[in-house]
Coordinates of C-alpha atoms in Angstrom, one line a residue:
M1 CA 19.5 -6.9 42.6
G2 CA 22.5 -8.7 41.2
T3 CA 24.5 -7.7 37.9
L4 CA 26.3 -8.9 35.1
S5 CA 29.6 -7.3 36.4
E6 CA 29.0 -8.8 39.9
A7 CA 28.6 -12.2 38.4
Y8 CA 31.8 -12.3 36.7
K9 CA 34.2 -10.1 38.8
D10 CA 35.5 -13.8 40.6
V11 CA 36.3 -15.6 37.6
P12 CA 38.4 -13.5 35.7
M13 CA 39.7 -14.2 32.1
R14 CA 43.7 -13.9 31.4
L15 CA 44.6 -10.2 29.9
K16 CA 45.7 -11.8 26.6
H17 CA 42.4 -13.5 26.2
V18 CA 40.8 -10.3 26.5
I19 CA 42.7 -8.1 24.1
P20 CA 41.3 -8.8 19.9
L21 CA 43.9 -8.5 17.2
D22 CA 44.9 -5.3 15.8
F23 CA 42.6 -5.4 12.7
E24 CA 44.0 -1.6 11.5
S25 CA 47.2 -3.0 11.0
T26 CA 46.7 -6.8 9.8
K27 CA 47.2 -7.8 6.3
V28 CA 47.3 -11.6 6.6
V29 CA 45.7 -13.9 9.0
P30 CA 48.1 -14.7 11.6
E31 CA 49.1 -18.2 12.7
S32 CA 47.3 -17.6 15.7
H33 CA 43.9 -16.7 14.0
I34 CA 44.3 -20.2 11.5
W35 CA 42.4 -22.8 12.3
P36 CA 43.0 -26.3 11.2
E37 CA 40.2 -28.1 9.5
T38 CA 38.9 -31.1 11.0
E39 CA 36.1 -33.6 11.1
N40 CA 33.9 -32.0 13.6
F41 CA 34.7 -28.4 12.1
P42 CA 34.9 -28.2 8.4
L43 CA 35.9 -24.7 7.5
S44 CA 35.5 -25.7 3.8
D45 CA 31.6 -25.5 4.9
H46 CA 31.6 -21.8 5.5
I47 CA 30.6 -20.4 2.2
L48 CA 27.5 -22.7 1.2
P49 CA 26.7 -22.9 -2.8
S50 CA 24.0 -20.4 -3.6
D51 CA 21.3 -23.3 -3.7
D52 CA 22.0 -24.4 -0.1
N53 CA 21.5 -20.8 0.8
E54 CA 18.0 -20.7 -0.6
K55 CA 17.1 -23.6 1.1
S56 CA 18.1 -23.0 4.4
K57 CA 15.7 -19.5 4.2
S58 CA 13.0 -21.9 3.9
W59 CA 14.4 -23.9 6.8
I60 CA 14.8 -21.5 9.4
P61 CA 11.1 -20.4 10.8
V62 CA 10.1 -17.2 9.8
I63 CA 7.2 -16.0 12.3
D64 CA 4.7 -12.3 12.3
L65 CA 4.9 -11.3 15.4
M66 CA 1.3 -10.0 14.7
A67 CA -0.4 -13.6 13.4
P68 CA -3.2 -14.8 15.3
N69 CA -1.7 -18.3 16.0
V70 CA 1.7 -16.6 17.3
V71 CA 2.2 -18.7 20.3
E72 CA 1.9 -22.1 18.6
L73 CA 4.6 -20.8 15.9
I74 CA 6.9 -19.5 18.2
G75 CA 6.2 -22.6 20.6
H76 CA 6.9 -25.0 18.0
A77 CA 9.7 -23.2 16.1
C78 CA 11.7 -23.4 20.0
E79 CA 10.9 -26.7 20.4
T80 CA 12.1 -27.9 17.3
W81 CA 14.6 -25.6 16.2
G82 CA 15.9 -23.1 19.1
V83 CA 15.6 -20.0 16.4
F84 CA 13.6 -17.9 14.4
Q85 CA 13.6 -14.9 12.2
L86 CA 10.9 -12.5 14.1
T87 CA 9.1 -10.1 11.2
N88 CA 6.9 -7.2 12.6
H89 CA 8.5 -6.9 15.7
G90 CA 7.7 -3.0 16.1
I91 CA 11.7 -2.1 16.3
P92 CA 11.5 0.6 13.8
S93 CA 14.1 0.2 10.7
S94 CA 15.6 3.7 11.2
L95 CA 16.5 2.8 14.7
I96 CA 18.0 -0.5 13.7
H97 CA 20.0 1.0 11.3
D98 CA 21.5 4.0 13.8
V99 CA 22.3 1.3 15.9
E100 CA 24.7 -0.2 13.2
F101 CA 25.8 3.0 12.0
Q102 CA 27.0 3.6 15.8
A103 CA 28.7 0.1 16.0
R104 CA 30.6 0.8 12.7
R105 CA 31.7 4.5 14.1
L106 CA 32.8 2.8 17.3
F107 CA 34.6 0.0 15.6
S108 CA 36.2 1.7 13.1
L109 CA 37.9 4.1 15.2
P110 CA 42.0 3.5 15.9
T111 CA 43.1 0.6 17.7
K112 CA 44.7 2.7 20.4
Q113 CA 41.4 4.6 21.0
K114 CA 39.5 1.2 21.5
L115 CA 41.7 0.3 23.5
K116 CA 41.3 2.8 26.5
V117 CA 38.0 1.2 27.3
L118 CA 39.1 -2.4 27.2
R119 CA 37.2 -4.7 29.3
S120 CA 39.1 -5.8 32.7
A121 CA 39.7 -9.1 32.8
G122 CA 37.0 -9.7 35.8
G123 CA 34.5 -7.3 33.7
A124 CA 31.7 -7.7 31.7
T125 CA 31.4 -4.5 30.0
G126 CA 33.8 -2.7 27.2
Y127 CA 35.7 -3.5 24.3
G128 CA 37.6 -7.0 24.1
A129 CA 37.2 -10.9 22.7
A130 CA 34.6 -13.0 23.0
R131 CA 34.2 -14.7 26.4
M132 CA 34.7 -18.3 24.6
A133 CA 38.5 -16.8 23.4
Q134 CA 39.8 -18.4 26.7
F135 CA 38.7 -22.2 25.8
L136 CA 39.9 -21.9 22.6
T137 CA 43.8 -22.8 20.9
K138 CA 43.1 -20.4 18.2
Y139 CA 41.8 -16.8 18.4
L140 CA 38.9 -15.6 16.5
W141 CA 38.2 -12.8 13.8
H142 CA 36.2 -10.9 16.2
E143 CA 36.3 -7.8 18.2
G144 CA 33.3 -6.7 20.4
F145 CA 32.0 -4.3 22.8
T146 CA 29.6 -4.9 25.8
I147 CA 27.1 -2.2 27.1
A148 CA 25.2 -3.5 30.8
G149 CA 22.9 -0.1 31.4
S150 CA 24.3 2.9 30.3
P151 CA 27.3 3.1 28.2
V152 CA 28.3 7.2 28.5
E153 CA 31.2 5.7 31.0
H154 CA 33.1 4.6 28.4
A155 CA 31.7 6.5 25.5
S156 CA 32.7 9.5 26.9
V157 CA 36.6 8.2 26.6
L158 CA 35.8 7.2 23.1
W159 CA 34.6 10.3 22.2
P160 CA 35.3 12.7 24.8
H161 CA 33.0 15.5 23.1
D162 CA 31.1 13.9 21.0
H163 CA 29.3 10.8 22.9
K164 CA 26.0 12.1 23.5
T165 CA 24.3 10.6 20.2
F166 CA 25.9 7.0 20.6
C167 CA 24.6 6.4 24.3
D168 CA 20.9 7.8 23.4
V169 CA 21.0 5.7 20.5
M170 CA 21.9 2.4 22.3
E171 CA 19.9 3.4 25.3
N172 CA 16.6 3.9 22.6
Y173 CA 17.7 0.5 21.7
Q174 CA 18.0 -1.5 24.7
K175 CA 14.5 0.5 26.0
M176 CA 12.6 -1.2 22.8
M177 CA 14.7 -4.5 22.8
K178 CA 13.5 -4.9 26.6
S179 CA 10.1 -4.3 25.6
L180 CA 9.7 -6.8 22.8
A181 CA 11.8 -9.2 24.9
H182 CA 9.2 -9.3 27.5
Q183 CA 6.7 -9.7 24.7
L184 CA 8.3 -13.0 23.8
L185 CA 9.0 -14.4 26.6
L186 CA 5.2 -14.2 27.5
L187 CA 4.5 -15.9 24.5
M188 CA 7.2 -18.6 25.2
L189 CA 6.0 -19.3 28.7
K190 CA 2.3 -19.2 28.0
W191 CA 3.1 -22.3 25.3
L192 CA 4.7 -23.9 28.2
E193 CA 1.9 -23.2 30.2
V194 CA 3.5 -22.1 32.6
S195 CA 1.0 -21.1 36.1
E196 CA 0.4 -17.3 36.6
D197 CA 2.2 -17.3 39.7
E198 CA 5.3 -18.8 38.1
L199 CA 4.7 -16.4 34.9
N200 CA 4.7 -13.2 37.2
W201 CA 8.0 -13.9 39.0
K202 CA 9.5 -15.1 35.5
L203 CA 8.5 -11.4 33.6
S204 CA 9.9 -9.3 36.6
M205 CA 13.4 -10.2 35.0
S206 CA 15.1 -6.7 34.8
Q207 CA 18.6 -7.0 33.1
D208 CA 19.8 -7.1 29.8
A209 CA 22.9 -6.4 27.9
L210 CA 23.9 -5.2 24.6
Q211 CA 26.7 -7.0 22.3
L212 CA 28.3 -5.2 19.6
N213 CA 29.8 -7.7 17.4
S214 CA 33.0 -6.7 14.8
F215 CA 34.0 -9.1 11.6
P216 CA 36.3 -7.1 9.6
A217 CA 37.1 -8.3 6.2
C218 CA 39.6 -11.3 6.1
P219 CA 42.1 -11.8 3.6
D220 CA 41.4 -15.5 3.7
P221 CA 38.0 -16.1 5.4
K222 CA 38.6 -20.4 4.7
S223 CA 41.7 -20.3 6.9
T224 CA 39.6 -18.4 10.4
I225 CA 36.4 -18.3 12.2
G226 CA 34.2 -15.2 13.6
L227 CA 33.1 -17.0 16.5
A228 CA 33.5 -20.8 17.1
P229 CA 30.6 -23.1 17.7
H230 CA 28.7 -22.3 21.3
T231 CA 25.0 -21.7 22.7
D232 CA 24.5 -18.5 24.4
S233 CA 24.1 -18.2 28.1
M234 CA 20.7 -16.0 28.9
L235 CA 17.2 -16.7 28.5
M236 CA 17.3 -15.7 24.8
T237 CA 19.1 -13.7 22.3
V238 CA 17.7 -11.0 19.7
L239 CA 19.8 -10.3 16.8
H240 CA 20.4 -7.6 14.1
Q241 CA 23.0 -8.9 11.2
S242 CA 24.3 -6.6 8.7
H243 CA 24.9 -9.3 6.0
E244 CA 25.4 -13.1 6.0
G245 CA 27.6 -15.1 8.6
L246 CA 25.7 -17.0 10.9
Q247 CA 25.2 -20.4 11.1
I248 CA 23.3 -23.1 13.5
F249 CA 23.6 -26.7 13.8
H250 CA 20.3 -28.8 13.8
D251 CA 20.4 -32.3 14.0
G252 CA 19.7 -34.4 10.9
I253 CA 20.8 -31.8 8.6
G254 CA 24.0 -29.9 9.7
W255 CA 25.4 -26.6 9.7
V256 CA 22.6 -24.0 8.6
T257 CA 23.1 -20.4 7.2
V258 CA 21.1 -17.5 8.6
S259 CA 20.8 -15.5 5.9
P260 CA 19.6 -12.1 6.7
I261 CA 16.0 -11.3 5.6
E262 CA 14.8 -7.7 5.4
G263 CA 13.0 -6.0 8.2
A264 CA 13.4 -9.4 10.1
L265 CA 15.5 -9.6 13.6
V266 CA 16.7 -13.2 14.5
V267 CA 15.8 -14.8 18.2
N268 CA 17.3 -17.7 19.5
L269 CA 17.3 -19.6 23.1
G270 CA 20.4 -19.6 25.7
N271 CA 20.8 -22.3 28.3
L272 CA 18.5 -20.4 31.0
M273 CA 15.5 -21.1 29.1
D274 CA 16.8 -24.4 28.4
I275 CA 16.9 -24.8 32.1
L276 CA 13.6 -23.4 32.9
S277 CA 11.8 -25.1 30.4
N278 CA 13.5 -28.3 31.4
G279 CA 15.1 -29.0 27.9
K280 CA 12.0 -28.5 26.0
F281 CA 13.4 -25.1 24.5
P282 CA 16.9 -26.3 24.1
S283 CA 19.5 -23.7 23.3
I284 CA 21.0 -23.7 20.1
Q285 CA 24.4 -24.1 18.6
H286 CA 25.7 -21.7 16.7
R287 CA 28.8 -20.0 14.8
V288 CA 29.8 -17.2 13.1
F289 CA 32.1 -17.3 9.6
V290 CA 33.8 -14.1 8.1
N291 CA 34.1 -13.1 4.4
Q292 CA 36.9 -11.6 2.5
I293 CA 34.6 -8.3 1.1
R294 CA 32.4 -7.0 3.8
H295 CA 32.7 -6.0 7.2
R296 CA 29.8 -7.6 9.0
I297 CA 28.4 -6.3 11.9
S298 CA 25.9 -7.6 14.0
V299 CA 24.3 -6.2 17.7
A300 CA 23.0 -9.1 19.8
Y301 CA 20.6 -8.0 22.9
F302 CA 20.3 -10.7 26.0
C303 CA 17.7 -10.7 28.3
F304 CA 18.1 -12.5 31.6
P305 CA 16.5 -12.4 35.3
P306 CA 18.8 -10.2 38.0
T307 CA 21.7 -12.7 38.5
D308 CA 20.4 -13.3 42.5
S309 CA 17.5 -15.3 41.1
Q310 CA 16.9 -18.7 41.5
V311 CA 16.5 -20.7 38.0
A312 CA 15.2 -24.5 38.1
P313 CA 12.8 -26.0 35.6
F314 CA 9.3 -24.8 35.7
A315 CA 7.4 -26.6 38.7
K316 CA 4.9 -28.6 36.5
S317 CA 8.1 -30.6 35.3
E318 CA 7.9 -34.0 36.5
C319 CA 11.2 -34.9 36.2
P320 CA 13.6 -32.0 36.4
I321 CA 16.7 -32.5 34.5
Y322 CA 18.5 -29.4 35.8
S323 CA 19.8 -28.9 39.2
S324 CA 18.4 -25.4 41.2
L325 CA 21.0 -22.8 41.4
T326 CA 21.2 -18.4 41.1
V327 CA 21.8 -16.4 37.9
K328 CA 25.1 -15.9 39.0
E329 CA 26.2 -19.3 39.9
F330 CA 25.5 -20.7 36.2
L331 CA 27.0 -17.7 34.9
Q332 CA 30.4 -18.6 37.2
I333 CA 29.9 -22.5 36.2
R334 CA 29.6 -21.2 32.5
A335 CA 32.9 -19.1 32.9
K336 CA 34.8 -22.2 33.8
H337 CA 33.0 -24.6 32.3
M338 CA 31.6 -22.9 29.1
E339 CA 29.5 -25.7 26.9
D340 CA 30.1 -28.2 29.2
A341 CA 27.9 -26.1 31.8
L342 CA 24.7 -27.5 31.6
S343 CA 26.2 -31.1 31.6
V344 CA 27.2 -29.8 35.1
I345 CA 24.2 -28.8 36.5
T346 CA 22.4 -31.9 34.7
I347 CA 21.1 -34.4 37.3
K348 CA 22.5 -37.6 36.8

């Protein structure tokens, strides 16, 4: 069974793109992190007026997982938005609190300590900058920590005598999120009317990853950005965010802030779902802005089939728009071409 690490080892990043900024000793935004304002990327839109924030709350679909028409609600949200907020999802609020607390515990460690578990140039797990960093002309106001499977190898380095709680919390969260993601995938595929044989195969996915994200308070938030506009590569992402910061792009509207709702998780679609649905469930472009006061934490759960699995538009797709390939092949194309990856496999 293919793993995430195997997929990335043949497309290593430069080490300078892996090491985040030393936020511990940074008092001003360095030139390397100051983004120029352009027509396509207006930094002044980062902090939306309160009226727009209130309006955006009504734009993003909010779906109760226990609703009797949940298949229709999710299907419509996936087709029209590519993102929705999910309530009554069954993940205990106490566990979500614990995950955020442990993430803050990790990112509050001295930089020297965090660098002991720096992600290798060709690696998939550990501490480091976002993979998109190598495609950008400026750096991001962000640091991350990626977990795939048990975090014990890295956690035991960070806390030689006190890593059990961190591991227990992260493993429990991954277990519960895996079950939720499986449930969501079943509902999405039901809306797409996938055949039972295909359904069983797709539901055999057994790979996942947990991404802890840190966006420290920034002395000049309008000059930089947490994460640049991008789509996610996997089937779907289930996200907890501690504070406002996530924005999604919707045609005809522009950038919309996804304001946190108490007890809700954000679900957005990735490139693999775009491929499987033959473009019916498009992957959503999103970005993250930072602020001057709060240290924002987000926890993203990614799910995907084993990397040696074949992915292609479902059999009922009359005119496939994407080529068939393995998950590993797509991730390697993505590692080389980032946001142009889907264009590379589009059937001309």
